């Protein structure tokens, strides 16, 4: 069983059946993402991936900061070859290929690598005091964990350019307007709202959730006909599952479905 004692930079809590709440916890550095934190997060995701009854994860920070970026002190020690061989790259890849629903509950600063981490989530919920930005340009660098690509796809060219080239953050309200987040809440309700969504998703058929997530992510990365072909294959595959029979039977018998993940 996953317990928090194993970790220095985050905590993990089983909130209810099938839902884990992961809290980044480096308050002294506004949750700046150092290698240890990214390593611990990827270990949690490994564990969640392998644990069948984990159905969804919520990732959050503190009320002051989701995360204020990559750890600048750590980054300062790396030269070009250091960056080229950076083990953090593998941790980012672990986060990218996580197959279960990941919901980010964002309050406060969500900057640089922190914004990039939030954009790895499938759904973003923000408190109305959250601010999102890619301030790397102020340091003479640029986003390096997917920021230019995921922002472009999330908010379009003009806003992506504005954020990345000026380094100026945007408000939660702007993030909602441009589609970076799907909802904003009172700051003290952000985690609760994200958990409610995660709990709802946790009651659905896991294979359907997994394939639907993959279909949407593939669509971000492919032309329409390729995406549609993948969707149709996934849809066809689900016809062979017990849960599809159960879902349809439950509807016809006017009862709640009990999904088995088979
Ligand atoms: C290391 C950080 C940090 C960071 C904050 N801290 N951000 N340490 N890396 N990214 C530390 C501060 O040094 C300080 O430590 C403590 O956290 C509190 O921060 P303050 O600056 O005192 O707080 P405040 O005045 O409220 O300002 C908050 C802030 C500011 C606006 C968020 O901290 C800030 O601008 N941070 C840097 C944001 C940034 O540039 N992020 C992008 C990083 S580059 P002490 O010990 O002094 O109390 C990046 C590249 C990604 O992310 C590429 C991925 C491959």
PDB file of C-alpha atoms and ligand atoms in Angstrom:
ATOM      1  CA  UNK A   1       0.000   0.000   0.000  1.00  0.00           C
ATOM      2  CA  UNK A   2       1.129   3.502  -0.833  1.00  0.00           C
ATOM      3  CA  UNK A   3       1.920   5.568   2.235  1.00  0.00           C
ATOM      4  CA  UNK A   4       3.083   9.102   2.583  1.00  0.00           C
ATOM      5  CA  UNK A   5       6.050   8.193   4.799  1.00  0.00           C
ATOM      6  CA  UNK A   6       7.909   7.084   1.678  1.00  0.00           C
ATOM      7  CA  UNK A   7       8.093  10.621   0.342  1.00  0.00           C
ATOM      8  CA  UNK A   8       9.813  13.943   1.110  1.00  0.00           C
ATOM      9  CA  UNK A   9       8.320  16.283  -1.451  1.00  0.00           C
ATOM     10  CA  UNK A  10       4.687  15.194  -1.687  1.00  0.00           C
ATOM     11  CA  UNK A  11       1.914  13.419   0.171  1.00  0.00           C
ATOM     12  CA  UNK A  12      -0.489  10.773  -1.100  1.00  0.00           C
ATOM     13  CA  UNK A  13      -3.890  10.181   0.404  1.00  0.00           C
ATOM     14  CA  UNK A  14      -6.553   7.647  -0.540  1.00  0.00           C
ATOM     15  CA  UNK A  15      -9.605   9.840  -0.503  1.00  0.00           C
ATOM     16  CA  UNK A  16     -12.324   7.391  -1.386  1.00  0.00           C
ATOM     17  CA  UNK A  17     -12.738   4.229  -3.393  1.00  0.00           C
ATOM     18  CA  UNK A  18     -10.490   4.556  -6.385  1.00  0.00           C
ATOM     19  CA  UNK A  19      -9.244   8.117  -5.889  1.00  0.00           C
ATOM     20  CA  UNK A  20      -5.824   9.285  -4.755  1.00  0.00           C
ATOM     21  CA  UNK A  21      -5.032  12.865  -3.821  1.00  0.00           C
ATOM     22  CA  UNK A  22      -1.399  13.826  -4.441  1.00  0.00           C
ATOM     23  CA  UNK A  23      -0.217  17.075  -2.838  1.00  0.00           C
ATOM     24  CA  UNK A  24       3.073  18.666  -3.835  1.00  0.00           C
ATOM     25  CA  UNK A  25       4.776  19.680  -0.622  1.00  0.00           C
ATOM     26  CA  UNK A  26       7.908  21.834  -0.869  1.00  0.00           C
ATOM     27  CA  UNK A  27       6.458  24.966   0.727  1.00  0.00           C
ATOM     28  CA  UNK A  28       9.901  26.528   1.247  1.00  0.00           C
ATOM     29  CA  UNK A  29      10.313  26.737  -2.555  1.00  0.00           C
ATOM     30  CA  UNK A  30       6.674  27.266  -3.602  1.00  0.00           C
ATOM     31  CA  UNK A  31       6.650  23.630  -4.780  1.00  0.00           C
ATOM     32  CA  UNK A  32       9.418  24.217  -7.314  1.00  0.00           C
ATOM     33  CA  UNK A  33       9.906  20.981  -9.211  1.00  0.00           C
ATOM     34  CA  UNK A  34      13.291  19.544  -8.346  1.00  0.00           C
ATOM     35  CA  UNK A  35      14.471  16.148  -9.512  1.00  0.00           C
ATOM     36  CA  UNK A  36      13.459  14.500  -6.261  1.00  0.00           C
ATOM     37  CA  UNK A  37       9.885  15.791  -6.547  1.00  0.00           C
ATOM     38  CA  UNK A  38       9.534  14.713 -10.169  1.00  0.00           C
ATOM     39  CA  UNK A  39      11.009  11.319  -9.260  1.00  0.00           C
ATOM     40  CA  UNK A  40       8.573  10.876  -6.397  1.00  0.00           C
ATOM     41  CA  UNK A  41       5.663  11.925  -8.591  1.00  0.00           C
ATOM     42  CA  UNK A  42       6.640   9.434 -11.253  1.00  0.00           C
ATOM     43  CA  UNK A  43       6.940   6.710  -8.578  1.00  0.00           C
ATOM     44  CA  UNK A  44       3.400   7.521  -7.417  1.00  0.00           C
ATOM     45  CA  UNK A  45       2.147   7.324 -10.999  1.00  0.00           C
ATOM     46  CA  UNK A  46       3.911   3.977 -11.495  1.00  0.00           C
ATOM     47  CA  UNK A  47       2.196   2.675  -8.409  1.00  0.00           C
ATOM     48  CA  UNK A  48      -1.201   4.105  -9.406  1.00  0.00           C
ATOM     49  CA  UNK A  49      -0.835   2.603 -12.861  1.00  0.00           C
ATOM     50  CA  UNK A  50      -0.254  -0.865 -11.418  1.00  0.00           C
ATOM     51  CA  UNK A  51      -2.940  -0.693  -8.737  1.00  0.00           C
ATOM     52  CA  UNK A  52      -6.139  -1.829 -10.358  1.00  0.00           C
ATOM     53  CA  UNK A  53      -8.516  -0.130  -7.974  1.00  0.00           C
ATOM     54  CA  UNK A  54      -6.994   3.299  -8.491  1.00  0.00           C
ATOM     55  CA  UNK A  55      -9.334   4.930 -10.992  1.00  0.00           C
ATOM     56  CA  UNK A  56      -8.384   8.607 -10.949  1.00  0.00           C
ATOM     57  CA  UNK A  57      -5.825  10.966  -9.425  1.00  0.00           C
ATOM     58  CA  UNK A  58      -6.073  14.535  -8.254  1.00  0.00           C
ATOM     59  CA  UNK A  59      -2.828  16.510  -8.219  1.00  0.00           C
ATOM     60  CA  UNK A  60      -2.622  19.708  -6.216  1.00  0.00           C
ATOM     61  CA  UNK A  61      -0.212  22.048  -4.438  1.00  0.00           C
ATOM     62  CA  UNK A  62      -0.876  24.513  -1.644  1.00  0.00           C
ATOM     63  CA  UNK A  63      -3.179  27.508  -1.495  1.00  0.00           C
ATOM     64  CA  UNK A  64      -0.157  29.732  -2.273  1.00  0.00           C
ATOM     65  CA  UNK A  65       1.316  27.737  -5.141  1.00  0.00           C
ATOM     66  CA  UNK A  66       0.542  24.786  -7.337  1.00  0.00           C
ATOM     67  CA  UNK A  67       4.195  25.009  -8.400  1.00  0.00           C
ATOM     68  CA  UNK A  68       6.410  28.019  -9.176  1.00  0.00           C
ATOM     69  CA  UNK A  69       8.402  26.245 -11.866  1.00  0.00           C
ATOM     70  CA  UNK A  70      11.398  24.057 -12.281  1.00  0.00           C
ATOM     71  CA  UNK A  71      13.790  24.435  -9.356  1.00  0.00           C
ATOM     72  CA  UNK A  72      15.935  27.332 -10.542  1.00  0.00           C
ATOM     73  CA  UNK A  73      18.776  26.546  -8.122  1.00  0.00           C
ATOM     74  CA  UNK A  74      19.021  23.020  -9.427  1.00  0.00           C
ATOM     75  CA  UNK A  75      18.783  24.163 -13.031  1.00  0.00           C
ATOM     76  CA  UNK A  76      21.573  26.677 -12.478  1.00  0.00           C
ATOM     77  CA  UNK A  77      24.047  23.856 -11.907  1.00  0.00           C
ATOM     78  CA  UNK A  78      23.424  22.225 -15.301  1.00  0.00           C
ATOM     79  CA  UNK A  79      25.333  23.082 -18.466  1.00  0.00           C
ATOM     80  CA  UNK A  80      24.209  22.073 -21.948  1.00  0.00           C
ATOM     81  CA  UNK A  81      25.352  18.469 -21.622  1.00  0.00           C
ATOM     82  CA  UNK A  82      23.759  18.346 -18.168  1.00  0.00           C
ATOM     83  CA  UNK A  83      20.433  19.445 -19.639  1.00  0.00           C
ATOM     84  CA  UNK A  84      20.826  16.983 -22.520  1.00  0.00           C
ATOM     85  CA  UNK A  85      21.301  14.064 -20.127  1.00  0.00           C
ATOM     86  CA  UNK A  86      18.886  15.317 -17.471  1.00  0.00           C
ATOM     87  CA  UNK A  87      17.135  12.366 -15.749  1.00  0.00           C
ATOM     88  CA  UNK A  88      14.108  14.597 -15.253  1.00  0.00           C
ATOM     89  CA  UNK A  89      13.255  13.958 -18.882  1.00  0.00           C
ATOM     90  CA  UNK A  90      12.282  10.380 -17.987  1.00  0.00           C
ATOM     91  CA  UNK A  91      10.045  11.594 -15.182  1.00  0.00           C
ATOM     92  CA  UNK A  92       8.221  13.923 -17.565  1.00  0.00           C
ATOM     93  CA  UNK A  93       7.740  11.012 -19.951  1.00  0.00           C
ATOM     94  CA  UNK A  94       6.277   8.954 -17.111  1.00  0.00           C
ATOM     95  CA  UNK A  95       3.745  11.677 -16.445  1.00  0.00           C
ATOM     96  CA  UNK A  96       2.925  11.982 -20.161  1.00  0.00           C
ATOM     97  CA  UNK A  97       2.093   8.296 -20.558  1.00  0.00           C
ATOM     98  CA  UNK A  98      -0.049   7.945 -17.421  1.00  0.00           C
ATOM     99  CA  UNK A  99      -3.153   6.115 -18.651  1.00  0.00           C
ATOM    100  CA  UNK A 100      -5.615   6.968 -15.862  1.00  0.00           C
ATOM    101  CA  UNK A 101      -7.473  10.261 -15.468  1.00  0.00           C
ATOM    102  CA  UNK A 102      -5.337  12.975 -13.876  1.00  0.00           C
ATOM    103  CA  UNK A 103      -7.032  16.124 -12.609  1.00  0.00           C
ATOM    104  CA  UNK A 104      -5.044  19.192 -11.559  1.00  0.00           C
ATOM    105  CA  UNK A 105      -6.508  21.363  -8.795  1.00  0.00           C
ATOM    106  CA  UNK A 106      -4.610  24.640  -9.113  1.00  0.00           C
ATOM    107  CA  UNK A 107      -4.381  27.475  -6.591  1.00  0.00           C
ATOM    108  CA  UNK A 108      -1.896  30.341  -6.522  1.00  0.00           C
ATOM    109  CA  UNK A 109       1.270  30.374  -8.645  1.00  0.00           C
ATOM    110  CA  UNK A 110       1.282  27.956 -11.569  1.00  0.00           C
ATOM    111  CA  UNK A 111       4.402  28.993 -13.429  1.00  0.00           C
ATOM    112  CA  UNK A 112       6.999  27.613 -15.805  1.00  0.00           C
ATOM    113  CA  UNK A 113       7.448  23.889 -15.224  1.00  0.00           C
ATOM    114  CA  UNK A 114       4.499  24.121 -12.814  1.00  0.00           C
ATOM    115  CA  UNK A 115       2.223  25.295 -15.622  1.00  0.00           C
ATOM    116  CA  UNK A 116       3.696  22.596 -17.843  1.00  0.00           C
ATOM    117  CA  UNK A 117       2.954  19.999 -15.162  1.00  0.00           C
ATOM    118  CA  UNK A 118      -0.634  21.254 -14.826  1.00  0.00           C
ATOM    119  CA  UNK A 119      -1.009  20.979 -18.604  1.00  0.00           C
ATOM    120  CA  UNK A 120      -0.063  17.292 -18.372  1.00  0.00           C
ATOM    121  CA  UNK A 121      -3.323  16.797 -16.455  1.00  0.00           C
ATOM    122  CA  UNK A 122      -6.414  15.739 -18.378  1.00  0.00           C
ATOM    123  CA  UNK A 123      -8.667  18.248 -16.622  1.00  0.00           C
ATOM    124  CA  UNK A 124      -7.639  21.519 -14.922  1.00  0.00           C
ATOM    125  CA  UNK A 125      -9.722  23.124 -12.183  1.00  0.00           C
ATOM    126  CA  UNK A 126      -8.459  26.440 -10.823  1.00  0.00           C
ATOM    127  CA  UNK A 127      -9.183  28.643  -7.840  1.00  0.00           C
ATOM    128  CA  UNK A 128     -10.036  32.194  -8.899  1.00  0.00           C
ATOM    129  CA  UNK A 129      -6.731  33.454  -7.450  1.00  0.00           C
ATOM    130  CA  UNK A 130      -4.617  31.095  -9.559  1.00  0.00           C
ATOM    131  CA  UNK A 131      -2.160  32.576 -12.025  1.00  0.00           C
ATOM    132  CA  UNK A 132      -0.730  30.741 -14.999  1.00  0.00           C
ATOM    133  CA  UNK A 133       2.448  31.749 -16.754  1.00  0.00           C
ATOM    134  CA  UNK A 134       5.573  30.723 -18.611  1.00  0.00           C
ATOM    135  CA  UNK A 135       8.170  33.139 -17.177  1.00  0.00           C
ATOM    136  CA  UNK A 136      11.192  31.251 -18.561  1.00  0.00           C
ATOM    137  CA  UNK A 137      11.872  34.076 -21.036  1.00  0.00           C
ATOM    138  CA  UNK A 138      12.765  36.284 -18.045  1.00  0.00           C
ATOM    139  CA  UNK A 139      15.602  33.864 -17.272  1.00  0.00           C
ATOM    140  CA  UNK A 140      16.920  33.876 -20.835  1.00  0.00           C
ATOM    141  CA  UNK A 141      15.479  30.455 -21.553  1.00  0.00           C
ATOM    142  CA  UNK A 142      12.168  29.059 -22.780  1.00  0.00           C
ATOM    143  CA  UNK A 143       9.691  26.352 -21.739  1.00  0.00           C
ATOM    144  CA  UNK A 144      11.210  22.886 -22.007  1.00  0.00           C
ATOM    145  CA  UNK A 145       8.639  20.429 -20.663  1.00  0.00           C
ATOM    146  CA  UNK A 146       6.007  20.819 -23.351  1.00  0.00           C
ATOM    147  CA  UNK A 147       4.955  24.403 -22.619  1.00  0.00           C
ATOM    148  CA  UNK A 148       5.186  25.803 -26.135  1.00  0.00           C
ATOM    149  CA  UNK A 149       3.357  22.823 -27.645  1.00  0.00           C
ATOM    150  CA  UNK A 150       0.666  22.215 -25.033  1.00  0.00           C
ATOM    151  CA  UNK A 151      -0.116  25.916 -24.572  1.00  0.00           C
ATOM    152  CA  UNK A 152      -0.497  26.326 -28.322  1.00  0.00           C
ATOM    153  CA  UNK A 153      -2.985  23.480 -28.427  1.00  0.00           C
ATOM    154  CA  UNK A 154      -4.817  24.620 -25.277  1.00  0.00           C
ATOM    155  CA  UNK A 155      -5.110  28.364 -25.853  1.00  0.00           C
ATOM    156  CA  UNK A 156      -4.251  29.020 -29.506  1.00  0.00           C
ATOM    157  CA  UNK A 157      -1.403  30.893 -31.130  1.00  0.00           C
ATOM    158  CA  UNK A 158      -1.888  34.466 -29.995  1.00  0.00           C
ATOM    159  CA  UNK A 159      -2.263  33.752 -26.271  1.00  0.00           C
ATOM    160  CA  UNK A 160       0.516  31.130 -26.345  1.00  0.00           C
ATOM    161  CA  UNK A 161       2.852  33.642 -27.984  1.00  0.00           C
ATOM    162  CA  UNK A 162       1.812  36.366 -25.544  1.00  0.00           C
ATOM    163  CA  UNK A 163       2.505  34.198 -22.505  1.00  0.00           C
ATOM    164  CA  UNK A 164       5.749  32.613 -23.719  1.00  0.00           C
ATOM    165  CA  UNK A 165       7.329  35.720 -25.273  1.00  0.00           C
ATOM    166  CA  UNK A 166       6.309  38.279 -22.621  1.00  0.00           C
ATOM    167  CA  UNK A 167       6.622  36.005 -19.590  1.00  0.00           C
ATOM    168  CA  UNK A 168       3.551  37.697 -18.115  1.00  0.00           C
ATOM    169  CA  UNK A 169       1.118  35.414 -16.305  1.00  0.00           C
ATOM    170  CA  UNK A 170      -2.616  35.294 -16.946  1.00  0.00           C
ATOM    171  CA  UNK A 171      -5.403  35.184 -14.358  1.00  0.00           C
ATOM    172  CA  UNK A 172      -7.664  32.218 -13.653  1.00  0.00           C
ATOM    173  CA  UNK A 173     -10.461  34.143 -15.385  1.00  0.00           C
ATOM    174  CA  UNK A 174      -8.358  34.508 -18.539  1.00  0.00           C
ATOM    175  CA  UNK A 175      -7.328  30.860 -18.299  1.00  0.00           C
ATOM    176  CA  UNK A 176     -11.005  29.919 -18.259  1.00  0.00           C
ATOM    177  CA  UNK A 177     -11.810  32.180 -21.201  1.00  0.00           C
ATOM    178  CA  UNK A 178      -9.080  30.723 -23.358  1.00  0.00           C
ATOM    179  CA  UNK A 179      -9.790  27.101 -22.438  1.00  0.00           C
ATOM    180  CA  UNK A 180      -6.686  26.332 -20.390  1.00  0.00           C
ATOM    181  CA  UNK A 181      -8.912  25.311 -17.468  1.00  0.00           C
ATOM    182  CA  UNK A 182     -12.437  23.939 -17.559  1.00  0.00           C
ATOM    183  CA  UNK A 183     -13.774  25.511 -14.346  1.00  0.00           C
ATOM    184  CA  UNK A 184     -12.858  28.077 -11.735  1.00  0.00           C
ATOM    185  CA  UNK A 185     -13.951  27.816  -8.121  1.00  0.00           C
ATOM    186  CA  UNK A 186     -13.540  29.505  -4.765  1.00  0.00           C
ATOM    187  CA  UNK A 187      -9.915  28.756  -3.805  1.00  0.00           C
ATOM    188  CA  UNK A 188     -10.951  26.671  -0.787  1.00  0.00           C
ATOM    189  CA  UNK A 189     -13.232  24.562  -3.017  1.00  0.00           C
ATOM    190  CA  UNK A 190     -10.742  23.734  -5.781  1.00  0.00           C
ATOM    191  CA  UNK A 191      -9.540  20.419  -4.385  1.00  0.00           C
ATOM    192  CA  UNK A 192     -13.044  19.432  -3.342  1.00  0.00           C
ATOM    193  CA  UNK A 193     -14.412  20.086  -6.823  1.00  0.00           C
ATOM    194  CA  UNK A 194     -11.543  18.155  -8.445  1.00  0.00           C
ATOM    195  CA  UNK A 195     -12.124  15.248  -6.051  1.00  0.00           C
ATOM    196  CA  UNK A 196     -15.851  15.224  -6.812  1.00  0.00           C
ATOM    197  CA  UNK A 197     -15.068  14.929 -10.518  1.00  0.00           C
ATOM    198  CA  UNK A 198     -12.482  12.219  -9.851  1.00  0.00           C
ATOM    199  CA  UNK A 199     -14.975  10.260  -7.719  1.00  0.00           C
ATOM    200  CA  UNK A 200     -17.557  10.456 -10.464  1.00  0.00           C
ATOM    201  CA  UNK A 201     -15.056   9.239 -13.060  1.00  0.00           C
ATOM    202  CA  UNK A 202     -14.034   6.459 -10.653  1.00  0.00           C
ATOM    203  CA  UNK A 203     -17.532   4.952 -10.911  1.00  0.00           C
ATOM    204  CA  UNK A 204     -17.338   4.582 -14.717  1.00  0.00           C
ATOM    205  CA  UNK A 205     -16.112   1.548 -16.645  1.00  0.00           C
ATOM    206  CA  UNK A 206     -12.298   1.720 -16.388  1.00  0.00           C
ATOM    207  CA  UNK A 207     -11.604   0.358 -19.866  1.00  0.00           C
ATOM    208  CA  UNK A 208     -13.977   2.882 -21.441  1.00  0.00           C
ATOM    209  CA  UNK A 209     -12.374   5.709 -19.439  1.00  0.00           C
ATOM    210  CA  UNK A 210      -8.910   4.608 -20.456  1.00  0.00           C
ATOM    211  CA  UNK A 211      -9.675   4.318 -24.160  1.00  0.00           C
ATOM    212  CA  UNK A 212     -11.659   7.574 -24.215  1.00  0.00           C
ATOM    213  CA  UNK A 213      -8.727   9.413 -22.596  1.00  0.00           C
ATOM    214  CA  UNK A 214      -6.351   7.908 -25.113  1.00  0.00           C
ATOM    215  CA  UNK A 215      -8.609   8.821 -28.033  1.00  0.00           C
ATOM    216  CA  UNK A 216      -8.731  12.466 -26.965  1.00  0.00           C
ATOM    217  CA  UNK A 217      -4.970  12.635 -26.400  1.00  0.00           C
ATOM    218  CA  UNK A 218      -4.312  11.027 -29.769  1.00  0.00           C
ATOM    219  CA  UNK A 219      -6.576  13.595 -31.352  1.00  0.00           C
ATOM    220  CA  UNK A 220      -4.264  16.340 -30.039  1.00  0.00           C
ATOM    221  CA  UNK A 221      -1.453  14.704 -31.949  1.00  0.00           C
ATOM    222  CA  UNK A 222      -3.012  13.573 -35.220  1.00  0.00           C
ATOM    223  CA  UNK A 223      -5.013  14.695 -38.234  1.00  0.00           C
ATOM    224  CA  UNK A 224      -8.790  14.220 -38.091  1.00  0.00           C
ATOM    225  CA  UNK A 225      -9.006  11.033 -40.140  1.00  0.00           C
ATOM    226  CA  UNK A 226      -6.277   9.324 -38.075  1.00  0.00           C
ATOM    227  CA  UNK A 227      -8.012  10.394 -34.877  1.00  0.00           C
ATOM    228  CA  UNK A 228     -11.367   9.169 -36.131  1.00  0.00           C
ATOM    229  CA  UNK A 229      -9.874   5.823 -37.126  1.00  0.00           C
ATOM    230  CA  UNK A 230      -8.405   5.403 -33.640  1.00  0.00           C
ATOM    231  CA  UNK A 231     -11.733   6.342 -32.056  1.00  0.00           C
ATOM    232  CA  UNK A 232     -13.589   3.764 -34.130  1.00  0.00           C
ATOM    233  CA  UNK A 233     -11.099   1.010 -33.227  1.00  0.00           C
ATOM    234  CA  UNK A 234     -11.356   1.838 -29.541  1.00  0.00           C
ATOM    235  CA  UNK A 235     -15.155   1.985 -29.734  1.00  0.00           C
ATOM    236  CA  UNK A 236     -15.196  -1.422 -31.454  1.00  0.00           C
ATOM    237  CA  UNK A 237     -12.851  -2.908 -28.868  1.00  0.00           C
ATOM    238  CA  UNK A 238     -15.165  -1.824 -26.054  1.00  0.00           C
ATOM    239  CA  UNK A 239     -17.972  -3.868 -27.628  1.00  0.00           C
ATOM    240  CA  UNK A 240     -16.087  -6.952 -26.423  1.00  0.00           C
ATOM    241  CA  UNK A 241     -16.105  -5.938 -22.746  1.00  0.00           C
ATOM    242  CA  UNK A 242     -18.270  -7.214 -19.886  1.00  0.00           C
ATOM    243  CA  UNK A 243     -18.717  -3.631 -18.736  1.00  0.00           C
ATOM    244  CA  UNK A 244     -20.387  -2.673 -21.999  1.00  0.00           C
ATOM    245  CA  UNK A 245     -22.944  -5.439 -21.517  1.00  0.00           C
ATOM    246  CA  UNK A 246     -23.393  -4.432 -17.902  1.00  0.00           C
ATOM    247  CA  UNK A 247     -23.801  -0.729 -18.754  1.00  0.00           C
ATOM    248  CA  UNK A 248     -26.433  -1.389 -21.369  1.00  0.00           C
ATOM    249  CA  UNK A 249     -28.243  -4.016 -19.243  1.00  0.00           C
ATOM    250  CA  UNK A 250     -28.315  -1.656 -16.247  1.00  0.00           C
ATOM    251  CA  UNK A 251     -29.847   1.091 -18.373  1.00  0.00           C
ATOM    252  CA  UNK A 252     -32.555  -1.226 -19.675  1.00  0.00           C
ATOM    253  CA  UNK A 253     -33.291  -2.622 -16.222  1.00  0.00           C
ATOM    254  CA  UNK A 254     -33.391   0.919 -14.780  1.00  0.00           C
ATOM    255  CA  UNK A 255     -30.659   0.264 -12.193  1.00  0.00           C
ATOM    256  CA  UNK A 256     -27.148   1.507 -11.493  1.00  0.00           C
ATOM    257  CA  UNK A 257     -24.403  -0.402 -13.311  1.00  0.00           C
ATOM    258  CA  UNK A 258     -21.724  -2.296 -11.376  1.00  0.00           C
ATOM    259  CA  UNK A 259     -18.598  -2.202 -13.502  1.00  0.00           C
ATOM    260  CA  UNK A 260     -15.903  -4.851 -13.097  1.00  0.00           C
ATOM    261  CA  UNK A 261     -13.113  -3.466 -15.282  1.00  0.00           C
ATOM    262  CA  UNK A 262     -13.439  -6.496 -17.543  1.00  0.00           C
TER     263      UNK A 262
HETATM  264  C1  LIG B   1      13.526  27.576  -6.821  1.00  0.00           C
HETATM  265  C2  LIG B   1      11.967  29.041  -5.976  1.00  0.00           C
HETATM  266  C3  LIG B   1      11.286  29.058  -7.206  1.00  0.00           C
HETATM  267  C4  LIG B   1      11.810  28.266  -8.279  1.00  0.00           C
HETATM  268  C5  LIG B   1      10.239  30.348  -5.857  1.00  0.00           C
HETATM  269  N1  LIG B   1      11.282  29.851  -5.173  1.00  0.00           N
HETATM  270  N2  LIG B   1      10.229  29.884  -7.103  1.00  0.00           N
HETATM  271  N3  LIG B   1      13.073  28.304  -5.788  1.00  0.00           N
HETATM  272  N4  LIG B   1      12.939  27.544  -8.021  1.00  0.00           N
HETATM  273  N5  LIG B   1      11.231  28.197  -9.484  1.00  0.00           N
HETATM  274  C6  LIG B   1      11.644  30.138  -3.777  1.00  0.00           C
HETATM  275  C7  LIG B   1      12.189  31.521  -3.614  1.00  0.00           C
HETATM  276  O1  LIG B   1      13.542  31.570  -3.984  1.00  0.00           O
HETATM  277  C8  LIG B   1      11.973  31.758  -2.142  1.00  0.00           C
HETATM  278  O2  LIG B   1      12.973  31.091  -1.412  1.00  0.00           O
HETATM  279  C9  LIG B   1      10.668  31.043  -1.864  1.00  0.00           C
HETATM  280  O3  LIG B   1      10.498  30.108  -2.953  1.00  0.00           O
HETATM  281  C10 LIG B   1       9.482  31.952  -1.835  1.00  0.00           C
HETATM  282  O4  LIG B   1       9.465  32.724  -3.026  1.00  0.00           O
HETATM  283  P1  LIG B   1       9.468  34.335  -3.046  1.00  0.00           P
HETATM  284  O5  LIG B   1      10.083  34.756  -4.335  1.00  0.00           O
HETATM  285  O6  LIG B   1      10.049  34.884  -1.799  1.00  0.00           O
HETATM  286  O7  LIG B   1       7.883  34.614  -3.061  1.00  0.00           O
HETATM  287  P2  LIG B   1       7.119  35.841  -3.750  1.00  0.00           P
HETATM  288  O8  LIG B   1       7.856  37.129  -3.516  1.00  0.00           O
HETATM  289  O9  LIG B   1       5.705  35.717  -3.314  1.00  0.00           O
HETATM  290  O10 LIG B   1       7.203  35.563  -5.337  1.00  0.00           O
HETATM  291  C11 LIG B   1       6.621  34.412  -5.860  1.00  0.00           C
HETATM  292  C12 LIG B   1       7.060  34.231  -7.331  1.00  0.00           C
HETATM  293  C13 LIG B   1       8.598  34.197  -7.395  1.00  0.00           C
HETATM  294  C14 LIG B   1       6.506  35.371  -8.192  1.00  0.00           C
HETATM  295  C15 LIG B   1       6.442  32.904  -7.830  1.00  0.00           C
HETATM  296  O11 LIG B   1       9.094  33.276  -6.435  1.00  0.00           O
HETATM  297  C16 LIG B   1       9.145  33.795  -8.722  1.00  0.00           C
HETATM  298  O12 LIG B   1       9.166  34.609  -9.681  1.00  0.00           O
HETATM  299  N6  LIG B   1       9.632  32.573  -8.867  1.00  0.00           N
HETATM  300  C17 LIG B   1      10.259  32.059 -10.050  1.00  0.00           C
HETATM  301  C18 LIG B   1       9.227  31.731 -11.079  1.00  0.00           C
HETATM  302  C19 LIG B   1       9.880  31.236 -12.366  1.00  0.00           C
HETATM  303  O13 LIG B   1      10.686  31.936 -12.986  1.00  0.00           O
HETATM  304  N7  LIG B   1       9.566  29.990 -12.768  1.00  0.00           N
HETATM  305  C20 LIG B   1      10.104  29.414 -13.973  1.00  0.00           C
HETATM  306  C21 LIG B   1      11.320  28.623 -13.615  1.00  0.00           C
HETATM  307  S1  LIG B   1      12.105  28.011 -15.075  1.00  0.00           S
HETATM  308  P3  LIG B   1      13.807  31.834  -0.237  1.00  0.00           P
HETATM  309  O14 LIG B   1      14.763  30.766   0.179  1.00  0.00           O
HETATM  310  O15 LIG B   1      14.433  33.026  -0.869  1.00  0.00           O
HETATM  311  O16 LIG B   1      12.741  32.157   0.773  1.00  0.00           O
HETATM  312  C22 LIG B   1      11.212  26.678 -15.511  1.00  0.00           C
HETATM  313  C23 LIG B   1      11.746  25.905 -16.690  1.00  0.00           C
HETATM  314  C24 LIG B   1      10.913  24.720 -17.004  1.00  0.00           C
HETATM  315  O17 LIG B   1      10.252  26.316 -14.926  1.00  0.00           O
HETATM  316  C25 LIG B   1      11.643  23.829 -17.939  1.00  0.00           C
HETATM  317  C26 LIG B   1      11.313  22.381 -17.653  1.00  0.00           C
HETATM  318  C27 LIG B   1      12.253  21.447 -18.365  1.00  0.00           C
END
